[in-house]
Every structure is written in C-alpha cells, then in structure tokens.
Amino acid sequence: MHLQKRILVTGGAGFLGSHLCERLVEEGHDVLCLDNFFTGTKRNIEHLITKPNFEMIRHDLVQPIFLEVDEIYNLACPASPVHYQYNPVKTVKTCIMGAIHMLGLAKRVNAKILQASTSEVYGDPVVHPQKESYWGNVNPIGLRSCYDEGKRCAETLFFDYHRQNRVNIRVVRIFNTYGPRMHPNDGRVVSNFIVQALTGQDMTVFGDGSQTRSFCYVDDLIEGMIRMMGAPDEFIGPVNLGNPGEFTILELAETIIRMTGSTSNIVFKPLPKDDPMQRKPDIALATEKLQWTPRVNLEDGLKRTISYFKAMIE
C-alpha cells in the first residue's frame, strides 16, 4: 500500500485529469479535483463523487486558491485547438496565472508539483523525432501561440521557482493522447474520426493525410505521470511522454473505418495554419529514468475508445 497523500489535480474533470484522479483514488490517496468545467465535465468524474477519498472543487485557476496538499498535478488548461483558440486570452491566463498560483501554493505548503506540459512546446519541429534538448520552432504570434507559448512560459516559471525558491518540480511533455472520455467535439483527430465514422459522416482529413502523429493510450500516459511524480528529486525533467509509434493521418482514418465497419468517405480539406507535419517523441529519457514505455498498441487502444464513443452516441 502506498503512503496516503493529499493530492490536488487541477483540470481534474478533464479527459486526462479524470483518469489521473481515478487512478490516485484507487491507490487510496485523498484526491482534490479542481476544475472550472470550461472543457471538463462532471460526467467524467461522476463515478468518483461517492468515494470518501475524493473531493470536487469548482474553481478557476486564474484566481488563487489556498489548500493544504502534499502533491499537485497541474493539468488545468484547454488542450485542443478548438477549445484553446475559442478564448485565447483566457488560455494564456490559465497557463501562466495557473502556473504562478500553483507554484506559489507548492512553495507555501512545501508540496511537490508536476506540470503537464505539451509536445506543442516544440512547435512545427525541424528535428525528428523530438528530444527534450530540442528548443522548438514556434510561431509566437500565430493562432496556436496562446497555447504553445502559454505552456512554454509555464515551463519557464516552473524552472525559475525551482532555481529561485527550491520548489520541488516535475515537468512532463505530453504527446497526442487518446482514450475514453475524450471530448467528442474537441477537434482532435482520434475523437473526430471515431465520431464521424460512427455517425456515417464524411471523415475530414486536412492536407493530403501524409502528416504523422504518434498516439499514446491514456492509461500508459497516466502511468508515466505517476512514475515521474515519484522519481528521485534530482530528475525534474522535462521528459517526453508519448508513444513513439508513428502513423500518417490517412492510415489512422483507414484503420478507424475498418474497425467501426463504417461507410464514411474520406474527404480532404486544406491544412490549418501552423499545423505540424511530424510529431514523434523520443522517449529514451523516460525509458532510462522512469523505466517507462507505452504498453497499449494503437488497435487495442482504439477498440476501447470506439466502444466508449459508441455508448455515448447511442
């Protein structure tokens, strides 16, 4: 049995946050789930509400909050282009004010804190696959900058709080993750394709479909985050977490059509601005330091995700 800790998960009602809360509750920790329900939903955590070691707090991280906790997982931020571009100023505020408020809390109560950063800090990478030492190729004034630069600045704050105030930090850079509880309208490729395939709509591929992505199943990602939180204090990251299996968008569309038995047609649309052509994590560091590698292959993960969306649509 693990030592019981009091753990705060910001963005805890979101896709990743709800899976993390569930895992921490199962491990017997006292879990505080904080969310303002901008993209998170109560449906994601309703099965946890009755648990004695789970608490829900409705709060917006742009405002400070005072709590007593041992560990903080800072996941609060809309993470899909549809949502983070809806109110870009709010996205930047959530990234930066949220980081400042959570780091201030960690400093005050001497808590360990993990930042959920993103592969988006690499922008449209000219280095492939992406190693943690790569500084990225990011447009600071584009439509995606509110998220990319917001997350980059959050990493800056984490390292400065660590150097200046000795806050015990961890930084993980998350690559495309998918699984049950993804938001059906978040514009991400896996949820988009599955919903389109199940409802018989045309499947929209941007560009010619030759751009690549690496898809990590949610359970694998949560395992990586928990291992990073438990890593020795001298290993603070940043560390890439993602599945290095690389697929073209067209391959993904064809796989989902086959797995759902869909009659959908694939249609091609122009590529959005600043959309990266290649995304693939180099996970050598995570493998070495955390003994972590993803276990769930794309077909198995898609099977579980498809059945979740099926139940939701019916």
PDB file of C-alpha atoms in Angstrom, residues 41-253:
ATOM      1  CA  THR A  41     -17.355  17.702 -17.403  1.00  0.00           C
ATOM      2  CA  LYS A  42     -18.995  16.235 -14.307  1.00  0.00           C
ATOM      3  CA  ARG A  43     -19.804  13.133 -16.319  1.00  0.00           C
ATOM      4  CA  ASN A  44     -16.070  12.268 -16.350  1.00  0.00           C
ATOM      5  CA  ILE A  45     -15.895  12.064 -12.561  1.00  0.00           C
ATOM      6  CA  GLU A  46     -19.454  11.163 -11.512  1.00  0.00           C
ATOM      7  CA  HIS A  47     -18.342   7.609 -10.631  1.00  0.00           C
ATOM      8  CA  LEU A  48     -15.838   9.094  -8.139  1.00  0.00           C
ATOM      9  CA  ILE A  49     -18.179  11.547  -6.362  1.00  0.00           C
ATOM     10  CA  THR A  50     -19.386   8.985  -3.799  1.00  0.00           C
ATOM     11  CA  LYS A  51     -15.867   7.866  -2.859  1.00  0.00           C
ATOM     12  CA  PRO A  52     -14.852   9.047   0.620  1.00  0.00           C
ATOM     13  CA  ASN A  53     -11.323   9.957  -0.561  1.00  0.00           C
ATOM     14  CA  PHE A  54     -12.464  12.168  -3.467  1.00  0.00           C
ATOM     15  CA  GLU A  55     -13.474  15.838  -3.346  1.00  0.00           C
ATOM     16  CA  MET A  56     -14.588  18.172  -6.105  1.00  0.00           C
ATOM     17  CA  ILE A  57     -13.791  21.911  -6.081  1.00  0.00           C
ATOM     18  CA  ARG A  58     -15.247  24.222  -8.715  1.00  0.00           C
ATOM     19  CA  HIS A  59     -12.630  26.918  -9.174  1.00  0.00           C
ATOM     20  CA  ASP A  60     -10.900  28.874 -11.920  1.00  0.00           C
ATOM     21  CA  LEU A  61      -7.106  28.787 -11.598  1.00  0.00           C
ATOM     22  CA  VAL A  62      -6.800  32.340 -12.914  1.00  0.00           C
ATOM     23  CA  GLN A  63      -7.743  33.151  -9.281  1.00  0.00           C
ATOM     24  CA  PRO A  64      -5.510  31.974  -6.417  1.00  0.00           C
ATOM     25  CA  ILE A  65      -6.664  29.215  -4.058  1.00  0.00           C
ATOM     26  CA  PHE A  66      -5.366  28.176  -0.634  1.00  0.00           C
ATOM     27  CA  LEU A  67      -5.275  24.479   0.231  1.00  0.00           C
ATOM     28  CA  GLU A  68      -3.153  22.044   2.241  1.00  0.00           C
ATOM     29  CA  VAL A  69      -1.744  19.350  -0.044  1.00  0.00           C
ATOM     30  CA  ASP A  70       1.308  17.102  -0.431  1.00  0.00           C
ATOM     31  CA  GLU A  71       1.378  16.919  -4.232  1.00  0.00           C
ATOM     32  CA  ILE A  72      -0.055  18.932  -7.124  1.00  0.00           C
ATOM     33  CA  TYR A  73      -0.629  17.769 -10.687  1.00  0.00           C
ATOM     34  CA  ASN A  74      -1.215  20.920 -12.731  1.00  0.00           C
ATOM     35  CA  LEU A  75      -3.307  19.843 -15.736  1.00  0.00           C
ATOM     36  CA  ALA A  76      -5.712  22.790 -15.961  1.00  0.00           C
ATOM     37  CA  CYS A  77      -5.864  24.221 -19.491  1.00  0.00           C
ATOM     38  CA  PRO A  78      -7.990  23.653 -22.592  1.00  0.00           C
ATOM     39  CA  ALA A  79      -5.777  21.344 -24.666  1.00  0.00           C
ATOM     40  CA  SER A  80      -7.348  21.103 -28.104  1.00  0.00           C
ATOM     41  CA  PRO A  81      -7.111  23.806 -30.793  1.00  0.00           C
ATOM     42  CA  VAL A  82     -10.924  24.250 -30.939  1.00  0.00           C
ATOM     43  CA  HIS A  83     -11.069  24.982 -27.213  1.00  0.00           C
ATOM     44  CA  TYR A  84      -7.848  26.884 -26.647  1.00  0.00           C
ATOM     45  CA  GLN A  85      -8.465  29.173 -29.653  1.00  0.00           C
ATOM     46  CA  TYR A  86     -12.052  29.900 -28.529  1.00  0.00           C
ATOM     47  CA  ASN A  87     -10.753  32.357 -25.929  1.00  0.00           C
ATOM     48  CA  PRO A  88      -7.002  32.724 -26.491  1.00  0.00           C
ATOM     49  CA  VAL A  89      -6.501  35.367 -23.796  1.00  0.00           C
ATOM     50  CA  LYS A  90      -8.116  33.075 -21.247  1.00  0.00           C
ATOM     51  CA  THR A  91      -5.881  30.212 -22.431  1.00  0.00           C
ATOM     52  CA  VAL A  92      -2.713  32.251 -21.842  1.00  0.00           C
ATOM     53  CA  LYS A  93      -4.018  33.370 -18.448  1.00  0.00           C
ATOM     54  CA  THR A  94      -4.807  29.782 -17.440  1.00  0.00           C
ATOM     55  CA  CYS A  95      -1.334  28.610 -18.474  1.00  0.00           C
ATOM     56  CA  ILE A  96       0.582  31.428 -16.818  1.00  0.00           C
ATOM     57  CA  MET A  97      -1.564  32.595 -13.879  1.00  0.00           C
ATOM     58  CA  GLY A  98      -2.422  28.962 -13.177  1.00  0.00           C
ATOM     59  CA  ALA A  99       1.271  28.060 -13.033  1.00  0.00           C
ATOM     60  CA  ILE A 100       2.052  31.064 -10.813  1.00  0.00           C
ATOM     61  CA  HIS A 101      -0.793  30.276  -8.385  1.00  0.00           C
ATOM     62  CA  MET A 102       0.029  26.577  -8.172  1.00  0.00           C
ATOM     63  CA  LEU A 103       3.768  27.176  -7.794  1.00  0.00           C
ATOM     64  CA  GLY A 104       3.005  29.735  -5.075  1.00  0.00           C
ATOM     65  CA  LEU A 105       0.852  27.135  -3.324  1.00  0.00           C
ATOM     66  CA  ALA A 106       3.562  24.467  -3.672  1.00  0.00           C
ATOM     67  CA  LYS A 107       6.131  26.878  -2.254  1.00  0.00           C
ATOM     68  CA  ARG A 108       3.896  27.809   0.712  1.00  0.00           C
ATOM     69  CA  VAL A 109       2.929  24.273   1.744  1.00  0.00           C
ATOM     70  CA  ASN A 110       6.132  22.598   0.554  1.00  0.00           C
ATOM     71  CA  ALA A 111       4.322  20.365  -1.930  1.00  0.00           C
ATOM     72  CA  LYS A 112       5.819  18.539  -4.896  1.00  0.00           C
ATOM     73  CA  ILE A 113       4.321  19.815  -8.163  1.00  0.00           C
ATOM     74  CA  LEU A 114       4.113  18.349 -11.655  1.00  0.00           C
ATOM     75  CA  GLN A 115       3.393  20.440 -14.746  1.00  0.00           C
ATOM     76  CA  ALA A 116       1.536  18.823 -17.634  1.00  0.00           C
ATOM     77  CA  SER A 117       3.391  20.473 -20.488  1.00  0.00           C
ATOM     78  CA  THR A 118       2.978  19.505 -24.115  1.00  0.00           C
ATOM     79  CA  SER A 119       4.710  18.452 -27.306  1.00  0.00           C
ATOM     80  CA  GLU A 120       3.396  21.779 -28.643  1.00  0.00           C
ATOM     81  CA  VAL A 121       6.408  23.450 -26.994  1.00  0.00           C
ATOM     82  CA  TYR A 122       8.377  22.050 -29.971  1.00  0.00           C
ATOM     83  CA  GLY A 123       6.078  23.876 -32.436  1.00  0.00           C
ATOM     84  CA  ASP A 124       6.464  22.640 -36.020  1.00  0.00           C
ATOM     85  CA  PRO A 125       9.681  20.735 -35.358  1.00  0.00           C
ATOM     86  CA  VAL A 126      12.641  20.709 -37.743  1.00  0.00           C
ATOM     87  CA  VAL A 127      14.214  17.925 -35.643  1.00  0.00           C
ATOM     88  CA  HIS A 128      12.675  14.454 -35.814  1.00  0.00           C
ATOM     89  CA  PRO A 129      11.933  12.654 -33.520  1.00  0.00           C
ATOM     90  CA  GLN A 130      11.815  15.346 -30.816  1.00  0.00           C
ATOM     91  CA  LYS A 131      14.270  15.090 -27.938  1.00  0.00           C
ATOM     92  CA  GLU A 132      13.890  17.101 -24.716  1.00  0.00           C
ATOM     93  CA  SER A 133      17.066  19.039 -25.613  1.00  0.00           C
ATOM     94  CA  TYR A 134      15.372  20.498 -28.736  1.00  0.00           C
ATOM     95  CA  TRP A 135      14.239  24.117 -28.204  1.00  0.00           C
ATOM     96  CA  GLY A 136      11.467  24.053 -30.758  1.00  0.00           C
ATOM     97  CA  ASN A 137      10.304  26.036 -33.776  1.00  0.00           C
ATOM     98  CA  VAL A 138       7.342  28.054 -32.532  1.00  0.00           C
ATOM     99  CA  ASN A 139       5.469  30.988 -34.022  1.00  0.00           C
ATOM    100  CA  PRO A 140       4.985  33.426 -31.106  1.00  0.00           C
ATOM    101  CA  ILE A 141       2.145  35.377 -32.784  1.00  0.00           C
ATOM    102  CA  GLY A 142       0.091  32.677 -34.531  1.00  0.00           C
ATOM    103  CA  LEU A 143      -3.365  31.278 -33.772  1.00  0.00           C
ATOM    104  CA  ARG A 144      -1.904  28.434 -31.721  1.00  0.00           C
ATOM    105  CA  SER A 145       0.542  30.638 -29.803  1.00  0.00           C
ATOM    106  CA  CYS A 146      -1.813  31.193 -26.843  1.00  0.00           C
ATOM    107  CA  TYR A 147      -1.349  27.507 -26.008  1.00  0.00           C
ATOM    108  CA  ASP A 148       2.193  26.846 -27.300  1.00  0.00           C
ATOM    109  CA  GLU A 149       3.727  29.943 -25.721  1.00  0.00           C
ATOM    110  CA  GLY A 150       1.495  29.710 -22.642  1.00  0.00           C
ATOM    111  CA  LYS A 151       2.871  26.228 -21.956  1.00  0.00           C
ATOM    112  CA  ARG A 152       6.443  27.306 -22.750  1.00  0.00           C
ATOM    113  CA  CYS A 153       6.150  30.188 -20.293  1.00  0.00           C
ATOM    114  CA  ALA A 154       4.693  27.810 -17.675  1.00  0.00           C
ATOM    115  CA  GLU A 155       7.820  25.637 -18.042  1.00  0.00           C
ATOM    116  CA  THR A 156       9.958  28.779 -17.575  1.00  0.00           C
ATOM    117  CA  LEU A 157       8.073  29.608 -14.367  1.00  0.00           C
ATOM    118  CA  PHE A 158       8.480  26.062 -13.044  1.00  0.00           C
ATOM    119  CA  PHE A 159      12.245  26.119 -13.556  1.00  0.00           C
ATOM    120  CA  ASP A 160      12.573  29.622 -12.104  1.00  0.00           C
ATOM    121  CA  TYR A 161      10.565  28.687  -8.987  1.00  0.00           C
ATOM    122  CA  HIS A 162      12.799  25.637  -8.678  1.00  0.00           C
ATOM    123  CA  ARG A 163      16.045  27.611  -9.012  1.00  0.00           C
ATOM    124  CA  GLN A 164      14.944  30.645  -7.012  1.00  0.00           C
ATOM    125  CA  ASN A 165      12.716  29.097  -4.326  1.00  0.00           C
ATOM    126  CA  ARG A 166      13.797  25.437  -4.390  1.00  0.00           C
ATOM    127  CA  VAL A 167      10.265  24.277  -5.229  1.00  0.00           C
ATOM    128  CA  ASN A 168      10.249  20.525  -5.909  1.00  0.00           C
ATOM    129  CA  ILE A 169       9.076  20.419  -9.546  1.00  0.00           C
ATOM    130  CA  ARG A 170       8.490  17.869 -12.302  1.00  0.00           C
ATOM    131  CA  VAL A 171       7.788  18.719 -15.965  1.00  0.00           C
ATOM    132  CA  VAL A 172       6.337  16.226 -18.456  1.00  0.00           C
ATOM    133  CA  ARG A 173       5.767  16.981 -22.146  1.00  0.00           C
ATOM    134  CA  ILE A 174       2.696  15.101 -23.275  1.00  0.00           C
ATOM    135  CA  PHE A 175       2.330  13.923 -26.873  1.00  0.00           C
ATOM    136  CA  ASN A 176      -1.041  13.121 -28.509  1.00  0.00           C
ATOM    137  CA  THR A 177      -3.042  11.046 -26.041  1.00  0.00           C
ATOM    138  CA  TYR A 178      -6.391   9.399 -26.703  1.00  0.00           C
ATOM    139  CA  GLY A 179      -8.890   7.144 -24.967  1.00  0.00           C
ATOM    140  CA  PRO A 180     -12.304   7.071 -23.311  1.00  0.00           C
ATOM    141  CA  ARG A 181     -13.616  10.447 -22.004  1.00  0.00           C
ATOM    142  CA  MET A 182     -12.082  12.491 -24.794  1.00  0.00           C
ATOM    143  CA  HIS A 183     -14.355  15.413 -25.542  1.00  0.00           C
ATOM    144  CA  PRO A 184     -16.449  14.461 -28.616  1.00  0.00           C
ATOM    145  CA  ASN A 185     -16.205  17.991 -30.103  1.00  0.00           C
ATOM    146  CA  ASP A 186     -12.621  18.844 -29.259  1.00  0.00           C
ATOM    147  CA  GLY A 187     -11.476  18.748 -32.872  1.00  0.00           C
ATOM    148  CA  ARG A 188      -8.736  16.215 -32.138  1.00  0.00           C
ATOM    149  CA  VAL A 189      -8.102  13.717 -34.838  1.00  0.00           C
ATOM    150  CA  VAL A 190      -8.911  10.478 -32.940  1.00  0.00           C
ATOM    151  CA  SER A 191     -12.226  11.672 -31.471  1.00  0.00           C
ATOM    152  CA  ASN A 192     -13.143  13.445 -34.731  1.00  0.00           C
ATOM    153  CA  PHE A 193     -12.581  10.350 -36.846  1.00  0.00           C
ATOM    154  CA  ILE A 194     -14.360   8.000 -34.443  1.00  0.00           C
ATOM    155  CA  VAL A 195     -17.439  10.226 -34.137  1.00  0.00           C
ATOM    156  CA  GLN A 196     -17.532  10.770 -37.922  1.00  0.00           C
ATOM    157  CA  ALA A 197     -17.145   7.035 -38.589  1.00  0.00           C
ATOM    158  CA  LEU A 198     -19.839   6.012 -36.080  1.00  0.00           C
ATOM    159  CA  THR A 199     -22.341   8.568 -37.381  1.00  0.00           C
ATOM    160  CA  GLY A 200     -21.612   7.882 -41.062  1.00  0.00           C
ATOM    161  CA  GLN A 201     -20.390  11.425 -41.781  1.00  0.00           C
ATOM    162  CA  ASP A 202     -17.529  12.154 -44.186  1.00  0.00           C
ATOM    163  CA  MET A 203     -14.157  11.788 -42.473  1.00  0.00           C
ATOM    164  CA  THR A 204     -12.255  15.038 -42.879  1.00  0.00           C
ATOM    165  CA  VAL A 205      -8.534  14.720 -43.453  1.00  0.00           C
ATOM    166  CA  PHE A 206      -6.611  18.007 -43.507  1.00  0.00           C
ATOM    167  CA  GLY A 207      -3.927  18.326 -46.160  1.00  0.00           C
ATOM    168  CA  ASP A 208      -3.157  15.110 -48.063  1.00  0.00           C
ATOM    169  CA  GLY A 209      -3.109  12.996 -44.880  1.00  0.00           C
ATOM    170  CA  SER A 210       0.640  12.365 -45.094  1.00  0.00           C
ATOM    171  CA  GLN A 211       1.370  14.302 -41.875  1.00  0.00           C
ATOM    172  CA  THR A 212       2.258  11.983 -38.999  1.00  0.00           C
ATOM    173  CA  ARG A 213       1.233  11.743 -35.367  1.00  0.00           C
ATOM    174  CA  SER A 214       2.109   9.419 -32.530  1.00  0.00           C
ATOM    175  CA  PHE A 215      -0.831   8.294 -30.406  1.00  0.00           C
ATOM    176  CA  CYS A 216      -0.456   7.299 -26.756  1.00  0.00           C
ATOM    177  CA  TYR A 217      -3.262   5.474 -24.946  1.00  0.00           C
ATOM    178  CA  VAL A 218      -4.395   7.300 -21.812  1.00  0.00           C
ATOM    179  CA  ASP A 219      -3.544   4.520 -19.293  1.00  0.00           C
ATOM    180  CA  ASP A 220       0.065   4.492 -20.492  1.00  0.00           C
ATOM    181  CA  LEU A 221       0.309   8.246 -20.131  1.00  0.00           C
ATOM    182  CA  ILE A 222      -1.111   8.292 -16.583  1.00  0.00           C
ATOM    183  CA  GLU A 223       1.400   5.600 -15.581  1.00  0.00           C
ATOM    184  CA  GLY A 224       4.204   7.811 -16.922  1.00  0.00           C
ATOM    185  CA  MET A 225       2.973  10.858 -14.990  1.00  0.00           C
ATOM    186  CA  ILE A 226       2.715   8.940 -11.732  1.00  0.00           C
ATOM    187  CA  ARG A 227       6.207   7.496 -12.219  1.00  0.00           C
ATOM    188  CA  MET A 228       7.551  10.981 -12.896  1.00  0.00           C
ATOM    189  CA  MET A 229       5.953  12.340  -9.714  1.00  0.00           C
ATOM    190  CA  GLY A 230       7.628   9.512  -7.793  1.00  0.00           C
ATOM    191  CA  ALA A 231      11.034   9.918  -9.490  1.00  0.00           C
ATOM    192  CA  PRO A 232      14.119  10.889  -7.451  1.00  0.00           C
ATOM    193  CA  ASP A 233      14.244  14.626  -6.689  1.00  0.00           C
ATOM    194  CA  GLU A 234      17.258  15.221  -8.907  1.00  0.00           C
ATOM    195  CA  PHE A 235      15.247  14.204 -12.006  1.00  0.00           C
ATOM    196  CA  ILE A 236      12.847  17.073 -12.631  1.00  0.00           C
ATOM    197  CA  GLY A 237      12.554  16.852 -16.418  1.00  0.00           C
ATOM    198  CA  PRO A 238      11.401  17.978 -18.812  1.00  0.00           C
ATOM    199  CA  VAL A 239      10.625  14.467 -20.012  1.00  0.00           C
ATOM    200  CA  ASN A 240       8.666  13.402 -23.093  1.00  0.00           C
ATOM    201  CA  LEU A 241       5.700  11.076 -22.514  1.00  0.00           C
ATOM    202  CA  GLY A 242       4.122   9.637 -25.628  1.00  0.00           C
ATOM    203  CA  ASN A 243       4.035   6.608 -27.866  1.00  0.00           C
ATOM    204  CA  PRO A 244       6.810   6.605 -30.484  1.00  0.00           C
ATOM    205  CA  GLY A 245       4.711   4.545 -32.932  1.00  0.00           C
ATOM    206  CA  GLU A 246       4.258   6.924 -35.889  1.00  0.00           C
ATOM    207  CA  PHE A 247       1.210   6.839 -38.178  1.00  0.00           C
ATOM    208  CA  THR A 248       0.025   9.060 -41.002  1.00  0.00           C
ATOM    209  CA  ILE A 249      -3.362  10.692 -40.530  1.00  0.00           C
ATOM    210  CA  LEU A 250      -4.620   8.796 -43.568  1.00  0.00           C
ATOM    211  CA  GLU A 251      -3.577   5.453 -42.018  1.00  0.00           C
ATOM    212  CA  LEU A 252      -5.469   6.405 -38.850  1.00  0.00           C
ATOM    213  CA  ALA A 253      -8.622   7.261 -40.847  1.00  0.00           C
TER     214      ALA A 253
END
